[in-house]
Amino acid sequence: MPIASKGPMDRRPSPDFPPAEAPAEPRLAVAEVRAPGRLHLGFLDPAATLGRRFGSLGLVIAGFETVVQLGPLAGPAGGPDRLEADSPAARAELPRAAAHLAALRQGLPVPHSPPLRLRLDQVLPAHAGFGSGTQLALAVGRAYAAVHGLQIDTPSLARLLGRGLRSGVGIAGFDQGGLLLDGGPGRGGQPAPLLARLCLPADWRVLLVLDPDETGLAGDRERSALASLRPLSQAQAAALCHEVLMRVLPSAADGDYEAFALGISAVQALLGAHFAPAQSGRAYLSARVASVMDWLAAEAPRRLGLPAGIGQSSWGPTGFVFLPSAHAAETLRAAALAAGQVPEGLQLQIVAPRNEGAALRLLGPEASPRPRPEGQPLATA
């Protein structure tokens, strides 16, 4: 279902926004970008008790992607762009994609650029804790830069497109994947600096509990919820930092699953209690997800002999359970289903950590956007 982009947004880049280097003539290639989803595992200091707000821990995962194709459309320079999608979920994201493309044309103008055809082949679940907004923006931005031969870094694209205002893990995850820790956005609005990046052991898995009937807070609702919460105390922020710096990150580096799981659960317990007033008094946005997560947390030690790293990604509704292997994840998943603990409509999906970022493929000037053949390799962006 195509829609036409209505032109530049009424938004201009910051005066200190770095200009992109463009060739004399645009490169009329078709670019495909595959941007992975991420889990947001928690803030460190949302109340800025030392003057710098947020700071985030996150993990890029396999199995969830936004896939964008962008290329030239026949027509005179300055003509309207065309945006297409087939699935209902992708069609719902077309207005956001059109806004990003308009912002790119205004912020990164290219002389004699033809109209463009943008196709959303796949999208991350919106407002579900996977970073769908940031990954869509960066995928469109990276494709636009590739089509026109522009050299511009991902943080600059994010700033132009209004992303990374709280967390930097989506930006860093787009570039390189992995387990990521950022230091919170700068006072001048600069994207959050990346402080640490680690690769989780390849054997570890994450069992996701998804509720398609619920959506996490976003936009004005998110801002209102954050403003309504009591500030997280300095002692609580210090406890979060201690858990992340001295348990979560070292155990990830050492491959010590049990310490990692205990650290993640401790971080999530503290943050779940803090955000509960904005989630009907629960640590989880979805009551149905909450019931499954409580059962999984109790059953993992009994069935596996190990704790599970339990929590909610961002505002949810997606819950996550870190486990030491694919076998452990499948064992716990099968047990929950067999015990009748998964309400109708909820989905349990097992994913692996992803230690690579987005992938870019140039299809050539003569190509037109089309679905990617299965199994065709991609070049790392």
XYZ file of C-alpha atoms in Angstrom:
381
model
C 0.000 0.000 0.000
C 1.837 3.134 -1.208
C 1.678 6.578 0.274
C 3.365 9.731 -0.910
C 5.727 11.694 1.288
C 4.367 15.224 1.636
C 7.718 16.964 1.670
C 10.102 18.406 4.260
C 9.138 18.444 7.901
C 9.086 21.731 9.760
C 12.216 20.776 11.671
C 15.794 21.843 11.133
C 18.988 20.203 12.281
C 20.988 21.693 15.116
C 23.416 24.416 14.018
C 26.304 22.202 15.095
C 25.017 19.215 13.127
C 27.974 17.878 11.110
C 27.458 18.227 7.353
C 27.507 15.023 5.347
C 30.021 14.688 2.558
C 28.191 14.159 -0.742
C 29.491 13.379 -4.214
C 28.839 15.790 -7.077
C 26.140 13.449 -8.441
C 24.007 11.105 -6.345
C 24.733 7.366 -6.526
C 21.502 5.896 -7.805
C 21.818 2.546 -6.086
C 19.092 0.651 -4.288
C 19.981 0.104 -0.642
C 18.615 -2.561 1.678
C 19.134 -2.149 5.424
C 18.295 -4.792 8.010
C 18.218 -3.300 11.528
C 18.059 -5.646 14.540
C 15.810 -5.307 17.545
C 17.135 -4.706 21.043
C 16.029 -5.253 24.609
C 16.284 -2.307 26.991
C 17.419 -3.830 30.290
C 17.208 -0.727 32.453
C 18.226 2.829 33.278
C 20.966 3.604 35.787
C 19.908 7.036 37.047
C 16.619 8.365 35.602
C 16.498 11.179 38.193
C 19.994 12.535 37.405
C 21.132 12.435 41.042
C 24.661 13.396 39.938
C 23.533 15.727 37.161
C 23.492 13.307 34.228
C 20.207 11.570 33.486
C 19.398 8.019 32.422
C 22.320 5.838 31.332
C 21.115 2.568 29.809
C 21.896 -1.114 29.613
C 20.677 -2.983 26.540
C 21.137 -6.089 24.425
C 20.780 -6.532 20.661
C 18.969 -9.752 19.749
C 18.586 -11.969 16.707
C 15.195 -12.921 15.313
C 13.591 -9.466 15.178
C 14.423 -6.965 12.423
C 13.238 -3.926 10.528
C 14.002 -4.308 6.811
C 13.977 -1.234 4.566
C 14.673 -0.912 0.838
C 15.219 2.507 -0.728
C 16.064 3.429 -4.298
C 15.376 5.856 -7.153
C 11.916 6.199 -8.643
C 11.412 7.263 -12.247
C 10.486 10.916 -12.400
C 11.926 14.418 -12.374
C 14.092 15.685 -9.520
C 11.923 17.122 -6.782
C 9.032 14.793 -7.531
C 7.108 13.053 -4.738
C 8.605 10.037 -3.016
C 6.646 6.801 -2.835
C 6.399 4.532 0.210
C 5.094 0.961 0.146
C 4.374 -1.928 2.489
C 2.323 -5.111 2.358
C 1.747 -6.246 5.940
C -0.603 -4.358 8.285
C 2.231 -3.811 10.782
C 4.509 -2.344 8.108
C 1.724 -0.179 6.657
C 1.144 1.285 10.113
C 4.769 2.494 10.130
C 4.594 4.254 6.747
C 3.747 7.680 8.202
C 6.815 7.537 10.476
C 8.973 6.409 7.564
C 7.638 9.256 5.405
C 8.442 11.769 8.149
C 12.004 10.434 8.429
C 12.524 10.628 4.676
C 11.245 14.213 4.614
C 13.563 15.157 7.483
C 16.516 13.605 5.655
C 15.744 15.508 2.465
C 15.638 18.744 4.447
C 18.626 18.069 6.701
C 20.822 16.314 4.127
C 19.779 17.813 0.775
C 21.345 16.314 -2.360
C 21.229 18.364 -5.599
C 19.320 16.730 -8.457
C 18.155 13.866 -6.280
C 15.356 11.919 -7.988
C 12.174 10.903 -6.216
C 12.690 7.818 -4.071
C 10.792 4.600 -3.554
C 10.918 3.298 0.005
C 9.622 -0.142 0.867
C 9.120 -1.564 4.359
C 9.543 -5.310 3.969
C 9.522 -6.043 7.706
C 9.182 -4.028 10.909
C 9.820 -4.586 14.579
C 6.726 -4.774 16.811
C 5.820 -1.166 17.604
C 5.982 0.040 21.229
C 6.764 -3.472 22.476
C 10.247 -2.970 23.948
C 12.317 -3.701 20.812
C 13.378 -0.162 19.899
C 11.183 -0.059 16.790
C 11.176 3.732 16.414
C 14.937 4.163 16.557
C 15.666 1.205 14.292
C 13.176 2.398 11.673
C 14.651 5.901 11.718
C 18.242 4.676 11.469
C 17.422 2.123 8.773
C 15.795 4.813 6.623
C 18.648 7.205 7.381
C 21.386 4.696 6.540
C 19.604 3.685 3.325
C 19.225 7.347 2.305
C 22.932 7.960 2.909
C 23.904 4.850 0.950
C 21.697 5.699 -2.034
C 23.278 9.148 -2.304
C 26.826 8.168 -1.366
C 26.802 10.301 1.796
C 29.384 9.733 4.536
C 27.658 10.362 7.876
C 27.880 8.530 11.192
C 24.967 6.905 12.967
C 24.840 9.270 15.994
C 24.509 12.207 13.581
C 21.686 10.472 11.751
C 19.983 9.782 15.070
C 20.244 13.407 16.131
C 18.833 14.647 12.837
C 15.894 12.256 13.140
C 15.189 13.018 16.797
C 16.260 9.648 18.204
C 18.393 8.773 21.234
C 16.883 11.434 23.493
C 17.005 9.066 26.505
C 18.872 5.905 25.574
C 21.890 5.346 23.353
C 21.749 1.545 23.204
C 19.598 1.545 20.069
C 22.096 3.761 18.256
C 25.133 1.760 19.372
C 23.266 -1.488 18.748
C 22.510 -0.433 15.178
C 26.230 0.008 14.599
C 27.714 -2.998 16.369
C 25.296 -5.190 18.342
C 26.172 -6.846 21.644
C 25.522 -6.048 25.292
C 25.792 -2.266 25.594
C 26.087 0.325 28.341
C 25.721 4.030 27.633
C 26.301 7.077 29.812
C 23.095 8.980 29.149
C 22.567 11.852 26.699
C 24.703 14.979 27.030
C 23.353 18.243 28.407
C 23.478 19.775 24.949
C 21.384 16.977 23.473
C 24.304 14.928 22.203
C 23.594 11.188 21.852
C 24.611 9.125 24.866
C 28.239 7.959 24.695
C 28.898 4.231 24.593
C 30.789 3.208 27.755
C 31.019 -0.564 27.342
C 30.287 -3.249 24.778
C 30.535 -6.986 25.391
C 29.605 -10.112 23.458
C 27.445 -12.501 25.447
C 28.368 -16.194 25.170
C 26.937 -17.666 21.976
C 25.175 -20.466 23.897
C 23.039 -18.125 26.017
C 19.425 -17.555 25.043
C 16.557 -15.228 25.899
C 12.995 -16.498 26.266
C 10.622 -13.679 25.330
C 7.038 -13.395 26.549
C 5.055 -11.231 24.118
C 1.570 -9.805 24.458
C 0.378 -8.516 21.050
C -2.717 -6.990 22.642
C -0.763 -4.464 24.730
C 1.536 -1.598 23.746
C 4.160 0.164 25.820
C 4.085 3.826 26.644
C 5.455 6.224 24.032
C 5.378 9.903 23.107
C 3.257 12.117 25.362
C 2.092 9.143 27.447
C 5.681 8.195 28.212
C 6.668 11.760 29.084
C 3.639 12.101 31.341
C 4.410 8.801 33.082
C 8.039 9.754 33.706
C 6.993 13.132 35.111
C 4.486 11.507 37.472
C 6.976 9.174 39.155
C 8.783 9.980 42.364
C 12.497 10.525 41.682
C 14.702 7.501 42.050
C 16.926 8.139 45.064
C 20.689 8.450 44.851
C 21.036 5.309 46.969
C 18.866 3.362 44.515
C 20.785 4.742 41.537
C 24.037 3.779 43.250
C 22.716 0.255 43.774
C 21.828 -0.005 40.087
C 25.276 1.200 39.044
C 26.920 -1.239 41.454
C 24.930 -4.177 40.082
C 25.711 -3.273 36.469
C 29.386 -2.374 36.919
C 30.409 -5.075 39.379
C 28.086 -7.974 38.583
C 26.323 -7.770 35.201
C 29.230 -6.609 33.028
C 32.013 -8.703 34.646
C 29.901 -11.858 34.605
C 29.019 -11.281 30.947
C 32.718 -10.906 30.167
C 33.565 -14.071 32.150
C 30.646 -16.109 30.845
C 29.377 -16.544 34.417
C 25.691 -17.114 33.710
C 24.470 -17.406 37.306
C 26.009 -14.097 38.428
C 24.739 -12.396 35.272
C 21.192 -13.667 35.829
C 21.180 -12.568 39.478
C 22.460 -9.124 38.507
C 19.873 -8.608 35.756
C 17.067 -9.710 38.070
C 18.271 -7.350 40.803
C 18.372 -4.402 38.396
C 14.912 -5.232 37.101
C 13.423 -5.701 40.566
C 14.548 -2.253 41.634
C 13.391 -0.578 38.422
C 10.158 -2.568 38.310
C 9.213 -1.227 41.739
C 10.139 2.314 40.656
C 8.040 2.232 37.467
C 5.138 0.233 38.947
C 2.964 3.307 39.679
C 2.849 3.974 35.917
C 1.978 0.310 35.210
C -1.102 -0.267 37.376
C 1.091 -1.056 40.368
C 2.941 -3.900 38.622
C 6.536 -4.433 37.558
C 5.102 -5.495 34.185
C 2.817 -3.479 31.940
C 0.747 -6.521 30.927
C -1.007 -8.425 33.714
C -0.951 -11.580 31.572
C 2.797 -11.269 30.991
C 3.270 -10.668 34.726
C 1.584 -13.973 35.618
C 3.784 -15.918 33.206
C 6.940 -14.173 34.405
C 6.165 -14.962 38.039
C 5.731 -18.639 37.164
C 8.952 -18.740 35.113
C 10.951 -17.054 37.883
C 9.756 -19.657 40.414
C 10.121 -22.680 38.132
C 13.545 -21.983 36.611
C 15.529 -22.894 39.781
C 13.400 -25.990 40.378
C 13.589 -27.344 36.838
C 17.050 -26.111 35.805
C 18.901 -25.749 39.098
C 19.814 -22.176 38.155
C 18.245 -18.750 38.544
C 16.809 -16.991 35.497
C 17.536 -13.369 34.635
C 14.017 -11.942 34.579
C 12.562 -8.573 33.591
C 10.661 -6.334 31.190
C 12.185 -4.554 28.202
C 11.619 -0.795 28.431
C 7.911 -0.059 28.998
C 7.038 -3.521 27.773
C 4.791 -5.316 27.319
C 7.553 -7.791 26.405
C 9.054 -9.785 29.263
C 12.410 -11.535 28.987
C 14.120 -14.483 30.678
C 17.875 -14.989 30.260
C 18.887 -18.655 30.218
C 22.252 -20.439 29.824
C 21.455 -22.515 26.726
C 18.939 -23.243 23.994
C 18.081 -26.509 25.782
C 17.331 -24.690 29.043
C 15.185 -22.140 27.221
C 13.206 -24.808 25.375
C 12.799 -26.831 28.588
C 11.310 -23.863 30.438
C 9.157 -22.826 27.481
C 7.746 -26.338 27.072
C 7.076 -26.588 30.803
C 5.091 -23.353 30.821
C 2.976 -24.473 27.881
C 2.411 -27.954 29.296
C 1.384 -26.514 32.662
C -1.210 -24.271 31.033
C 0.553 -21.146 32.273
C 0.461 -19.259 28.952
C -2.852 -17.448 28.357
C -4.315 -17.578 24.873
C -2.790 -14.934 22.615
C 0.550 -14.684 24.412
C 3.636 -15.782 22.510
C 6.807 -17.387 23.869
C 9.792 -17.026 21.548
C 13.441 -18.000 22.054
C 16.122 -15.703 20.617
C 19.896 -15.506 20.734
C 22.082 -12.505 21.536
C 23.248 -10.747 18.376
C 26.795 -9.457 18.356
C 26.546 -7.664 15.009
C 24.718 -4.487 14.126
C 22.648 -3.565 11.097
C 23.490 -4.934 7.659
C 23.605 -2.905 4.444
C 23.373 -4.287 0.927
C 23.579 -2.257 -2.301
C 21.533 -3.836 -5.071
C 22.839 -1.686 -7.946
C 21.527 1.272 -9.930
C 19.368 -0.855 -12.234
C 17.573 -2.682 -9.425
C 14.243 -1.796 -7.889
C 13.225 -2.463 -4.296
C 12.057 -6.048 -3.891
C 11.962 -8.696 -1.169
C 15.333 -10.269 -0.334
C 15.769 -13.892 -1.483
C 16.086 -16.186 1.510
C 19.631 -17.100 2.449
C 21.330 -14.345 0.457
C 24.249 -12.965 2.506
C 24.466 -9.348 3.545
C 27.489 -7.126 3.943
C 27.916 -5.685 7.432
C 27.230 -1.972 7.524
